[in-house]
Amino acid sequence: MKASRFFIGTLKEAPADAEVVSHKLMVRAGMIRRVAGGIYSYLPVGLRSVRKVEAIVREEMNRAGALEVLMPAVQPAELWQESGRWTQYGPELLRFKDRKESDFVMGPTHEEVVTDIARNQIKSYRQLPVNFYQIQTKFRDEIRPRFGVMRGREFTMKDAYSFDKDQAGLEASYRKMFDAYVRIFTRIGLEFRAVTADSGAIGGNRSQEFHVIAATGEDDIAYCPNSDFAANVEAAEALPLIADRAAPSEPMKKTATPGKAKCEAVAEYLNIPLERTIKSIVLATDNEGAEPTIWLLMLRGDHELNEVKTGKLPGLANFRFATEQEIVEWFGTPPGYLGPIGTKKPVQVIADRTVAHMSDFVVGSNEVDYHTTGVNWGRDLPEPTVADIRNVRPGDPSPDGKGTLDICRGIEVGHVFQLGTKYSDAMGATFLDETGKPQSMMMGCYGIGITRILGAAIEQNYDERGIIWPEAIAPFEIVLCPMGYDRSDAVREAADKLYAQLVEAGVDVILDDRGERPGVMFADWELIGVPHRLVIGDRGLKDGKIEYQGRRDTEPTLVPTGEAAAFARARIQEGLEGGVAANRPVEV
Amino acid sequence: MKASRFFIGTLKEAPADAEVVSHKLMVRAGMIRRVAGGIYSYLPVGLRSVRKVEAIVREEMNRAGALEVLMPAVQPAELWQESGRWTQYGPELLRFKDRKESDFVMGPTHEEVVTDIARNQIKSYRQLPVNFYQIQTKFRDEIRPRFGVMRGREFTMKDAYSFDKDQAGLEASYRKMFDAYVRIFTRIGLEFRAVTADSGAIGGNRSQEFHVIAATGEDDIAYCPNSDFAANVEAAEALPLIADRAAPSEPMKKTATPGKAKCEAVAEYLNIPLERTIKSIVLATDNEGAEPTIWLLMLRGDHELNEVKTGKLPGLANFRFATEQEIVEWFGTPPGYLGPIGTKKPVQVIADRTVAHMSDFVVGSNEVDYHTTGVNWGRDLPEPTVADIRNVRPGDPSPDGKGTLDICRGIEVGHVFQLGTKYSDAMGATFLDETGKPQSMMMGCYGIGITRILGAAIEQNYDERGIIWPEAIAPFEIVLCPMGYDRSDAVREAADKLYAQLVEAGVDVILDDRGERPGVMFADWELIGVPHRLVIGDRGLKDGKIEYQGRRDTEPTLVPTGEAAAFARARIQEGLEGGVAANRPVEV
């Protein structure tokens, strides 16, 4: 490509609404342009990277045996009513009526449509397994779209859906997708982790997320530096921090703690470690036609509630936080001094695993300005229901027993799920097995945020001058910057020759033939993030040299003119092959 | 591809709602599956053809210098309000509100979004010309979606928008697109015509349509077999059929024509040729705060009104047919015996070009059961306003003077428009010209119905057994049908070897390794429309032969086993290169 025939729309200023670096840089580099909140157009520079991501994803999906289909963006409400998600899905689901007043949705995901295809097209076990995927526009009506393409409303996803005859088949299909994802993100050139995930609203059983590691990520990921363990903090198992419960050594005693409602204040006031205090969290679950059930969740003073794990406990699927009125009714006191002993009405007590191993601890007395110290399970109150209800923290033991956890931030770019029969049961997607009996198909689903990958890649790879693209998804692999293309015959001829050589070799090269000043050229291409650059100038040519500089290099390298094309190709190849595999271990 | 790893979803029965052959065959071949009215999923077989069409379109658009972008499907109402189309566009425009109650549309076209990009990104004449295109999902809320993918609601289009600094630039951009379209449809392998078109609701000046010629087409196309002339009948110019007006030879006379309200009945009753009678059509245009203007349009008795051309006449842009009440008020009589002479209130008379050259003609007398004969312009009534207001008919002189017209039916698959400054004026898309003065950008827009092409290709190429794909967009170029793949080692080895040879040569081949009976295999692949087939059987192999058969061939050809791959490649190549260019002249 020659720059004079291309469209370069770089901007000096980032948009006022851009909060993160990838959003700022994508707009400034002329990759995207805002159309409405969370809705963008991809300009030529940006779309080149999108297409490269798509091509890698498509190649690896095909290699894994998945078959490409294309399902519609607009879906009839009937299918969502069949699966139950018409009512379950929140306002992120864009619902609308067509001119005949029929209900439709703009698809944020395609389980319903693909299950409808499967139940109609698949009759026999002989047609299984099959895995349908598509690369397609999705819409999710985010309440607060932000971070550019990372949390937009309209975006491109690859979504795949596998159908198997049994759990063993699903495991195999799932593994194939997992392996394909590892290849995809490795080829793209990103530092990433596969982490155990909560399966969230899509439902089902096992699931893992693929996160691009970046300080600006929205998700906290717990991982063990010594092992393969990695999990979204939402889902990471928290082990008890105390191995065995010590015998009681103090008497239980009500103590004045005037104005000390928080654990930190109580610990300081009583001059005890925070790890001796208990945080009481009151939840409620509603019962049709009866009063709600009130739950008291007990966490160590320095721990935080994990709402995702809590929501998976028996009876707590639809929990909410209790109202102040409910708290007063059940505990006889407003929040601040709550505890499990002497409630006014019965509450369901759940102790975190660590709390269950504590002794001589401090809880609220259910009376303003009072706490009770020296509390012990069994002696002062009944043994509790024990559950894992807290977030892991750095330094916690890894659940695999291979060391301690650390926490980093990640941007979710992929997700693999075992759905099981959730949708096939709801929508009657059955097949006849070897004995002629109808069985529900076992489903898996597998997503990759195509456009989000661009944002994530930038969050991981940029500097003060702009983007630094991994070679595999750069809009161009290399830029040729001739100094005085319009003035010097020697420069023009050398640049044109180099361009022809690189095109011939299949390199994705852009020749900046605009005749701009070097400062403008360099600034544009550094902002756009082209990873390799050759500068052709009269001075260098006189010495038989061309200047090569990698986007991360601090200094240029002088290369003999005749070797410049081969030199650049070798650098690009190194980037495509080596970078990630060499120094970024993949945790799986 | 091996069939055992692919998904073949052929059906015995066509869906009940399928009216046209392409719809029936696409469903039966397992190419598409209905999701809702006019909304389809593309299954693996169908998507392969879609992707091949896209690849050809993309290649030719890039070759023509257009730059690919991707604009959103969901567009904010503000942009459509700016252009005026928010109110002008009919109920085909799907309008909806997001969760914040802001108005949006699902884009049926992208003039507004691209003009918004241009006005923000293009500041100087130095950035022009530029042509942005995308291949993207569109939505048009058809009142009666039908014909499968040919008149669906959600569909894939290629749309391109050129921006130039002046009319000469626009002409050049338009010509580039026109030429690219000729290459695209020629490469796809379709018999097509480029025809002069009405520019319809998108507005602007010059426009041409590309039609695939097929008996089931929705459009009538007038063309001259001896020249390049071709135009949609909507837009085709109708010349006067009488060169000079003869002098009056009859006196004007009111004649009883009891119960003869139609021209045919009048001609028969009076025993004169239908060509002597005049058809009177009454239109009305509304005037704010005043009574409407009533128009009398006069056509020869055997001619039909062309509403599109009529709507372009001065004052008639928003015409409607007059009500019976208006007709009685202005003509003093209900419809059936209307004429230009002796109306009760003044009417605007417009005579078709042919009518203007007639003499001694017959019109209604504005009295039930009476017509007036021997009517002559100038003598009996004033010279009329003359205009081209009728549809051309087969046998009419071609407007280019090179013969007579014929009419065929076509399916519109592409359209090129000169928009001029309609959108850039409305939305303030200006650039600074060489003298530093702001000027509105000159725009063109250029569409291709990607998914509609599949339907059109089938309407042009099928037989009682199924689809007959042009090689360039066939789901597979060739199928290998081994007879007893699972039973005969010799057959399996020969088939595998042939498959490897063809894959190696870059042929898009599918090996039917399912172990189905020959009848099932042949029926499936003939229905799917794979254009070439090799049958490998024990009997043939013993004689050193493999059976080749083209999809249109009535008999197989025996080819020596060792030459089969080369033979098949040659046939495929002939199809890709020769077919269209050789025997389907392109009218441009």
Short mmCIF file of N, CA, C and O in Angstrom, two decimals, chain A residues 5-7 9 33 35-36 39-44 47 51 58 65 67-74 76 91-92 94 96-100 104 106 113 116-117 120-122 130 132 139 141-143 153-154, chain B residues 5-7 9 33 35-36 39-44 47 51 58 65 67-74 76 91-92 94 96-100 104 106 113 116-117 120-122 130 132 139 141-143 153-154:
data_model
loop_
_atom_site.label_atom_id
_atom_site.label_comp_id
_atom_site.label_asym_id
_atom_site.label_seq_id
_atom_site.Cartn_x
_atom_site.Cartn_y
_atom_site.Cartn_z
N ARG A 5 -2.41 6.69 -1.44
CA ARG A 5 -3.68 6.09 -1.86
C ARG A 5 -4.44 5.51 -0.67
O ARG A 5 -5.46 4.86 -0.83
N PHE A 6 -3.90 5.73 0.52
CA PHE A 6 -4.52 5.22 1.73
C PHE A 6 -5.15 6.40 2.46
O PHE A 6 -5.08 7.54 2.01
N PHE A 7 -5.81 6.11 3.56
CA PHE A 7 -6.41 7.20 4.32
C PHE A 7 -5.84 7.20 5.73
O PHE A 7 -6.06 6.26 6.50
N GLY A 9 -5.82 9.18 9.20
CA GLY A 9 -6.63 10.18 9.90
C GLY A 9 -6.15 10.40 11.32
O GLY A 9 -6.96 10.43 12.25
N ARG A 33 -13.76 5.80 14.90
CA ARG A 33 -14.43 7.08 15.10
C ARG A 33 -15.78 6.81 15.76
O ARG A 33 -16.53 5.93 15.37
N VAL A 35 -19.55 6.96 16.73
CA VAL A 35 -20.81 7.28 16.06
C VAL A 35 -21.87 7.62 17.11
O VAL A 35 -22.67 8.52 16.93
N ALA A 36 -21.88 6.87 18.19
CA ALA A 36 -22.75 7.15 19.33
C ALA A 36 -22.06 6.48 20.53
O ALA A 36 -21.03 5.83 20.37
N ILE A 39 -20.55 3.02 20.27
CA ILE A 39 -20.74 2.58 18.88
C ILE A 39 -19.73 3.30 18.01
O ILE A 39 -19.68 4.53 17.99
N TYR A 40 -18.91 2.54 17.30
CA TYR A 40 -17.80 3.10 16.54
C TYR A 40 -17.81 2.65 15.09
O TYR A 40 -18.27 1.55 14.79
N SER A 41 -17.27 3.50 14.23
CA SER A 41 -16.89 3.07 12.89
C SER A 41 -15.41 2.72 12.93
O SER A 41 -14.62 3.37 13.62
N TYR A 42 -15.04 1.68 12.18
CA TYR A 42 -13.62 1.34 12.01
C TYR A 42 -13.14 1.96 10.72
O TYR A 42 -13.66 1.65 9.65
N LEU A 43 -12.17 2.85 10.83
CA LEU A 43 -11.59 3.48 9.64
C LEU A 43 -10.56 2.51 9.04
O LEU A 43 -10.26 1.47 9.64
N PRO A 44 -10.03 2.84 7.85
CA PRO A 44 -9.17 1.84 7.17
C PRO A 44 -8.03 1.29 8.02
O PRO A 44 -7.77 0.08 8.01
N LEU A 47 -9.56 -1.12 10.62
CA LEU A 47 -10.15 -2.34 10.08
C LEU A 47 -9.09 -3.34 9.64
O LEU A 47 -9.30 -4.54 9.70
N ARG A 51 -9.35 -7.21 10.68
CA ARG A 51 -9.35 -8.30 9.70
C ARG A 51 -8.23 -9.30 9.97
O ARG A 51 -8.37 -10.50 9.71
N ARG A 58 -10.25 -17.33 12.42
CA ARG A 58 -10.92 -18.20 11.44
C ARG A 58 -10.02 -19.41 11.10
O ARG A 58 -10.49 -20.55 11.07
N GLY A 65 -11.56 -27.86 13.39
CA GLY A 65 -12.71 -28.63 12.88
C GLY A 65 -14.05 -27.94 13.04
O GLY A 65 -15.09 -28.54 12.74
N LEU A 67 -17.05 -25.37 12.01
CA LEU A 67 -17.60 -25.00 10.71
C LEU A 67 -18.21 -23.61 10.80
O LEU A 67 -19.03 -23.35 11.68
N GLU A 68 -17.83 -22.75 9.86
CA GLU A 68 -18.32 -21.38 9.93
C GLU A 68 -19.75 -21.27 9.41
O GLU A 68 -20.10 -21.82 8.36
N VAL A 69 -20.57 -20.56 10.15
CA VAL A 69 -21.94 -20.23 9.76
C VAL A 69 -22.12 -18.72 9.96
O VAL A 69 -21.20 -18.04 10.40
N LEU A 70 -23.29 -18.23 9.62
CA LEU A 70 -23.58 -16.82 9.91
C LEU A 70 -25.03 -16.73 10.34
O LEU A 70 -25.94 -17.03 9.56
N MET A 71 -25.22 -16.36 11.60
CA MET A 71 -26.57 -16.24 12.13
C MET A 71 -26.95 -14.76 12.13
O MET A 71 -26.10 -13.90 12.07
N PRO A 72 -28.26 -14.47 12.17
CA PRO A 72 -28.66 -13.07 12.04
C PRO A 72 -28.42 -12.27 13.31
O PRO A 72 -28.44 -12.81 14.42
N ALA A 73 -28.21 -10.97 13.14
CA ALA A 73 -28.10 -10.07 14.29
C ALA A 73 -29.46 -9.89 14.95
O ALA A 73 -29.57 -9.82 16.16
N VAL A 74 -30.50 -9.83 14.12
CA VAL A 74 -31.85 -9.61 14.63
C VAL A 74 -32.52 -10.96 14.84
O VAL A 74 -32.58 -11.78 13.93
N PRO A 76 -35.83 -13.28 16.64
CA PRO A 76 -37.21 -13.18 17.13
C PRO A 76 -37.30 -13.50 18.62
O PRO A 76 -36.61 -14.38 19.12
N PRO A 91 -31.54 -5.39 31.06
CA PRO A 91 -31.76 -4.35 30.04
C PRO A 91 -30.60 -4.23 29.05
O PRO A 91 -30.71 -3.46 28.10
N GLU A 92 -29.52 -5.00 29.24
CA GLU A 92 -28.46 -5.02 28.21
C GLU A 92 -28.99 -5.65 26.94
O GLU A 92 -28.42 -5.48 25.87
N LEU A 94 -31.11 -5.61 24.01
CA LEU A 94 -31.88 -4.59 23.28
C LEU A 94 -33.10 -5.24 22.65
O LEU A 94 -32.97 -6.08 21.77
N PHE A 96 -36.86 -4.76 20.75
CA PHE A 96 -37.62 -3.79 19.96
C PHE A 96 -38.70 -4.51 19.18
O PHE A 96 -38.75 -5.74 19.15
N LYS A 97 -39.58 -3.72 18.58
CA LYS A 97 -40.66 -4.28 17.78
C LYS A 97 -40.45 -3.95 16.32
O LYS A 97 -39.97 -2.87 15.99
N ASP A 98 -40.81 -4.86 15.43
CA ASP A 98 -40.72 -4.54 14.01
C ASP A 98 -41.99 -3.81 13.59
O ASP A 98 -42.84 -3.48 14.43
N ARG A 99 -42.16 -3.54 12.30
CA ARG A 99 -43.31 -2.73 11.86
C ARG A 99 -44.63 -3.43 12.08
O ARG A 99 -45.68 -2.81 12.06
N LYS A 100 -44.57 -4.75 12.28
CA LYS A 100 -45.81 -5.49 12.56
C LYS A 100 -46.02 -5.70 14.06
O LYS A 100 -46.81 -6.53 14.47
N PHE A 104 -38.57 -8.45 18.84
CA PHE A 104 -37.27 -8.94 18.40
C PHE A 104 -36.19 -8.48 19.38
O PHE A 104 -36.44 -7.59 20.20
N MET A 106 -31.76 -7.53 19.37
CA MET A 106 -30.48 -7.49 18.68
C MET A 106 -29.60 -8.44 19.47
O MET A 106 -29.37 -8.23 20.67
N VAL A 113 -30.46 -19.18 18.76
CA VAL A 113 -30.53 -19.38 17.31
C VAL A 113 -29.80 -20.66 16.92
O VAL A 113 -30.30 -21.46 16.12
N ASP A 116 -31.73 -23.70 17.88
CA ASP A 116 -32.83 -23.87 16.93
C ASP A 116 -32.33 -24.54 15.64
O ASP A 116 -32.99 -25.42 15.08
N ILE A 117 -31.17 -24.14 15.19
CA ILE A 117 -30.59 -24.79 14.00
C ILE A 117 -30.34 -26.26 14.31
O ILE A 117 -30.71 -27.15 13.54
N ASN A 120 -33.27 -28.62 14.44
CA ASN A 120 -33.90 -28.86 13.15
C ASN A 120 -33.01 -29.65 12.20
O ASN A 120 -33.51 -30.37 11.35
N GLN A 121 -31.71 -29.47 12.32
CA GLN A 121 -30.80 -30.06 11.33
C GLN A 121 -30.16 -31.35 11.82
O GLN A 121 -29.62 -32.10 11.02
N ILE A 122 -30.15 -31.55 13.13
CA ILE A 122 -29.45 -32.73 13.65
C ILE A 122 -30.46 -33.71 14.21
O ILE A 122 -31.24 -33.38 15.10
N VAL A 130 -20.57 -31.75 16.29
CA VAL A 130 -20.43 -30.66 15.33
C VAL A 130 -20.22 -29.38 16.11
O VAL A 130 -20.69 -29.25 17.25
N PHE A 132 -20.38 -25.26 15.37
CA PHE A 132 -20.67 -24.15 14.46
C PHE A 132 -20.11 -22.86 15.05
O PHE A 132 -20.34 -22.55 16.22
N PHE A 139 -24.66 -6.90 19.78
CA PHE A 139 -25.06 -5.66 20.44
C PHE A 139 -25.42 -5.95 21.89
O PHE A 139 -26.17 -6.87 22.17
N ASP A 141 -26.60 -3.55 25.17
CA ASP A 141 -26.94 -2.18 25.52
C ASP A 141 -26.40 -1.83 26.89
O ASP A 141 -27.15 -1.70 27.87
N GLU A 142 -25.09 -1.64 26.97
CA GLU A 142 -24.41 -1.30 28.23
C GLU A 142 -25.00 -0.02 28.80
O GLU A 142 -25.24 0.95 28.08
N ILE A 143 -25.18 0.01 30.11
CA ILE A 143 -25.69 1.22 30.76
C ILE A 143 -24.65 2.32 30.64
O ILE A 143 -24.99 3.49 30.45
N ARG A 153 -21.05 -0.98 22.82
CA ARG A 153 -22.37 -1.58 22.70
C ARG A 153 -22.44 -2.47 21.46
O ARG A 153 -22.95 -3.57 21.52
N GLU A 154 -21.91 -1.99 20.35
CA GLU A 154 -21.86 -2.84 19.16
C GLU A 154 -20.42 -3.31 18.99
O GLU A 154 -19.50 -2.50 19.08
N ARG B 5 -16.38 -34.54 7.91
CA ARG B 5 -16.07 -33.49 8.87
C ARG B 5 -16.83 -32.21 8.55
O ARG B 5 -16.61 -31.18 9.17
N PHE B 6 -17.67 -32.27 7.54
CA PHE B 6 -18.44 -31.11 7.14
C PHE B 6 -19.87 -31.31 7.61
O PHE B 6 -20.21 -32.33 8.21
N PHE B 7 -20.73 -30.34 7.34
CA PHE B 7 -22.12 -30.49 7.74
C PHE B 7 -23.00 -30.34 6.52
O PHE B 7 -23.06 -29.27 5.91
N GLY B 9 -26.76 -30.55 5.19
CA GLY B 9 -28.11 -30.53 5.74
C GLY B 9 -29.16 -30.48 4.65
O GLY B 9 -30.10 -29.70 4.74
N ARG B 33 -31.24 -21.33 6.63
CA ARG B 33 -32.35 -21.77 7.46
C ARG B 33 -33.07 -20.53 7.98
O ARG B 33 -32.47 -19.59 8.46
N VAL B 35 -34.98 -18.03 10.27
CA VAL B 35 -35.03 -17.72 11.71
C VAL B 35 -36.32 -16.96 12.01
O VAL B 35 -36.97 -17.19 13.02
N ALA B 36 -36.67 -16.05 11.12
CA ALA B 36 -37.94 -15.31 11.21
C ALA B 36 -38.22 -14.84 9.79
O ALA B 36 -37.42 -15.06 8.89
N ILE B 39 -35.49 -13.36 7.60
CA ILE B 39 -34.25 -13.41 8.40
C ILE B 39 -33.75 -14.85 8.40
O ILE B 39 -34.47 -15.76 8.79
N TYR B 40 -32.53 -15.04 7.94
CA TYR B 40 -31.98 -16.39 7.75
C TYR B 40 -30.64 -16.55 8.44
O TYR B 40 -29.88 -15.60 8.56
N SER B 41 -30.36 -17.81 8.81
CA SER B 41 -29.00 -18.19 9.15
C SER B 41 -28.37 -18.82 7.91
O SER B 41 -29.06 -19.52 7.16
N TYR B 42 -27.10 -18.56 7.70
CA TYR B 42 -26.35 -19.24 6.64
C TYR B 42 -25.63 -20.42 7.24
O TYR B 42 -24.80 -20.25 8.13
N LEU B 43 -25.98 -21.61 6.77
CA LEU B 43 -25.31 -22.82 7.23
C LEU B 43 -23.99 -22.97 6.48
O LEU B 43 -23.72 -22.21 5.54
N PRO B 44 -23.14 -23.94 6.88
CA PRO B 44 -21.79 -23.99 6.29
C PRO B 44 -21.76 -24.00 4.76
O PRO B 44 -20.95 -23.29 4.15
N LEU B 47 -22.66 -20.43 3.57
CA LEU B 47 -21.70 -19.39 3.89
C LEU B 47 -20.46 -19.47 3.01
O LEU B 47 -19.84 -18.45 2.71
N ARG B 51 -18.97 -16.18 1.26
CA ARG B 51 -17.58 -15.73 1.44
C ARG B 51 -16.86 -15.60 0.10
O ARG B 51 -15.98 -14.76 -0.06
N ARG B 58 -14.39 -7.79 -2.59
CA ARG B 58 -13.32 -7.09 -1.84
C ARG B 58 -12.10 -6.88 -2.73
O ARG B 58 -11.51 -5.80 -2.75
N GLY B 65 -9.11 0.90 -5.83
CA GLY B 65 -8.60 1.97 -4.95
C GLY B 65 -9.52 2.34 -3.81
O GLY B 65 -9.25 3.30 -3.08
N LEU B 67 -11.19 1.97 -0.10
CA LEU B 67 -10.61 1.57 1.19
C LEU B 67 -11.69 0.99 2.07
O LEU B 67 -12.75 1.60 2.27
N GLU B 68 -11.40 -0.19 2.63
CA GLU B 68 -12.43 -0.85 3.43
C GLU B 68 -12.53 -0.23 4.82
O GLU B 68 -11.52 -0.01 5.48
N VAL B 69 -13.75 0.01 5.25
CA VAL B 69 -14.05 0.46 6.61
C VAL B 69 -15.16 -0.44 7.14
O VAL B 69 -15.64 -1.33 6.44
N LEU B 70 -15.55 -0.20 8.37
CA LEU B 70 -16.69 -0.93 8.91
C LEU B 70 -17.50 0.03 9.77
O LEU B 70 -17.00 0.53 10.78
N MET B 71 -18.70 0.32 9.31
CA MET B 71 -19.56 1.24 10.06
C MET B 71 -20.56 0.42 10.86
O MET B 71 -20.79 -0.75 10.56
N PRO B 72 -21.15 1.02 11.90
CA PRO B 72 -22.01 0.21 12.76
C PRO B 72 -23.37 -0.06 12.12
O PRO B 72 -23.87 0.73 11.32
N ALA B 73 -23.98 -1.17 12.52
CA ALA B 73 -25.34 -1.50 12.09
C ALA B 73 -26.33 -0.57 12.79
O ALA B 73 -27.31 -0.14 12.20
N VAL B 74 -26.05 -0.27 14.05
CA VAL B 74 -26.95 0.57 14.84
C VAL B 74 -26.49 2.02 14.74
O VAL B 74 -25.33 2.32 15.02
N PRO B 76 -27.39 6.31 15.36
CA PRO B 76 -28.21 7.24 16.14
C PRO B 76 -29.15 8.04 15.24
O PRO B 76 -28.79 8.44 14.13
N PRO B 91 -41.59 3.08 6.62
CA PRO B 91 -41.53 2.12 7.74
C PRO B 91 -40.55 0.98 7.50
O PRO B 91 -40.36 0.14 8.38
N GLU B 92 -39.90 0.95 6.32
CA GLU B 92 -38.82 -0.04 6.12
C GLU B 92 -37.65 0.28 7.03
O GLU B 92 -36.80 -0.56 7.27
N LEU B 94 -36.11 0.52 10.30
CA LEU B 94 -36.40 0.00 11.63
C LEU B 94 -35.90 0.99 12.67
O LEU B 94 -34.70 1.19 12.81
N PHE B 96 -35.88 2.27 16.72
CA PHE B 96 -36.10 1.76 18.08
C PHE B 96 -35.41 2.66 19.08
O PHE B 96 -34.64 3.55 18.70
N LYS B 97 -35.69 2.41 20.34
CA LYS B 97 -35.07 3.19 21.41
C LYS B 97 -34.13 2.31 22.21
O LYS B 97 -34.41 1.13 22.41
N ASP B 98 -33.03 2.87 22.66
CA ASP B 98 -32.14 2.10 23.52
C ASP B 98 -32.64 2.22 24.97
O ASP B 98 -33.70 2.79 25.22
N ARG B 99 -31.90 1.66 25.92
CA ARG B 99 -32.39 1.62 27.30
C ARG B 99 -32.52 3.00 27.91
O ARG B 99 -33.18 3.18 28.93
N LYS B 100 -31.84 3.98 27.31
CA LYS B 100 -31.97 5.35 27.81
C LYS B 100 -33.02 6.13 27.02
O LYS B 100 -33.06 7.36 27.09
N PHE B 104 -32.74 5.27 17.81
CA PHE B 104 -31.73 4.68 16.94
C PHE B 104 -32.43 4.03 15.74
O PHE B 104 -33.64 3.83 15.75
N MET B 106 -31.70 0.68 12.78
CA MET B 106 -30.85 -0.37 12.23
C MET B 106 -30.60 0.05 10.79
O MET B 106 -31.55 0.19 10.01
N VAL B 113 -23.83 8.01 8.10
CA VAL B 113 -22.66 7.69 8.92
C VAL B 113 -21.38 8.04 8.16
O VAL B 113 -20.44 8.62 8.72
N ASP B 116 -20.80 11.71 7.99
CA ASP B 116 -20.31 12.17 9.29
C ASP B 116 -18.81 11.90 9.43
O ASP B 116 -18.06 12.74 9.93
N ILE B 117 -18.38 10.74 8.96
CA ILE B 117 -16.94 10.44 8.98
C ILE B 117 -16.20 11.46 8.11
O ILE B 117 -15.20 12.04 8.51
N ASN B 120 -15.74 14.98 9.39
CA ASN B 120 -14.81 15.07 10.52
C ASN B 120 -13.37 14.78 10.14
O ASN B 120 -12.45 15.30 10.73
N GLN B 121 -13.19 13.89 9.16
CA GLN B 121 -11.84 13.42 8.86
C GLN B 121 -11.23 14.12 7.65
O GLN B 121 -10.02 14.07 7.45
N ILE B 122 -12.05 14.72 6.81
CA ILE B 122 -11.53 15.31 5.57
C ILE B 122 -11.66 16.83 5.67
O ILE B 122 -12.74 17.36 5.85
N VAL B 130 -11.51 10.15 -2.18
CA VAL B 130 -11.41 8.94 -1.35
C VAL B 130 -12.73 8.18 -1.50
O VAL B 130 -13.77 8.77 -1.77
N PHE B 132 -14.72 5.08 0.47
CA PHE B 132 -14.79 4.13 1.59
C PHE B 132 -15.85 3.07 1.28
O PHE B 132 -16.96 3.41 0.88
N PHE B 139 -30.34 -3.92 7.50
CA PHE B 139 -31.69 -4.35 7.85
C PHE B 139 -32.69 -3.43 7.18
O PHE B 139 -32.57 -2.21 7.25
N ASP B 141 -36.91 -3.27 6.99
CA ASP B 141 -38.10 -3.93 7.54
C ASP B 141 -39.18 -4.03 6.45
O ASP B 141 -40.19 -3.33 6.49
N GLU B 142 -38.96 -4.93 5.50
CA GLU B 142 -39.89 -5.15 4.40
C GLU B 142 -41.27 -5.51 4.96
O GLU B 142 -41.37 -6.31 5.88
N ILE B 143 -42.31 -4.96 4.34
CA ILE B 143 -43.66 -5.29 4.79
C ILE B 143 -43.96 -6.75 4.46
O ILE B 143 -44.63 -7.45 5.23
N ARG B 153 -35.12 -9.31 5.12
CA ARG B 153 -35.04 -8.12 5.97
C ARG B 153 -33.61 -7.86 6.40
O ARG B 153 -33.13 -6.75 6.37
N GLU B 154 -32.92 -8.92 6.83
CA GLU B 154 -31.52 -8.76 7.18
C GLU B 154 -30.69 -9.36 6.05
O GLU B 154 -30.98 -10.47 5.60
#
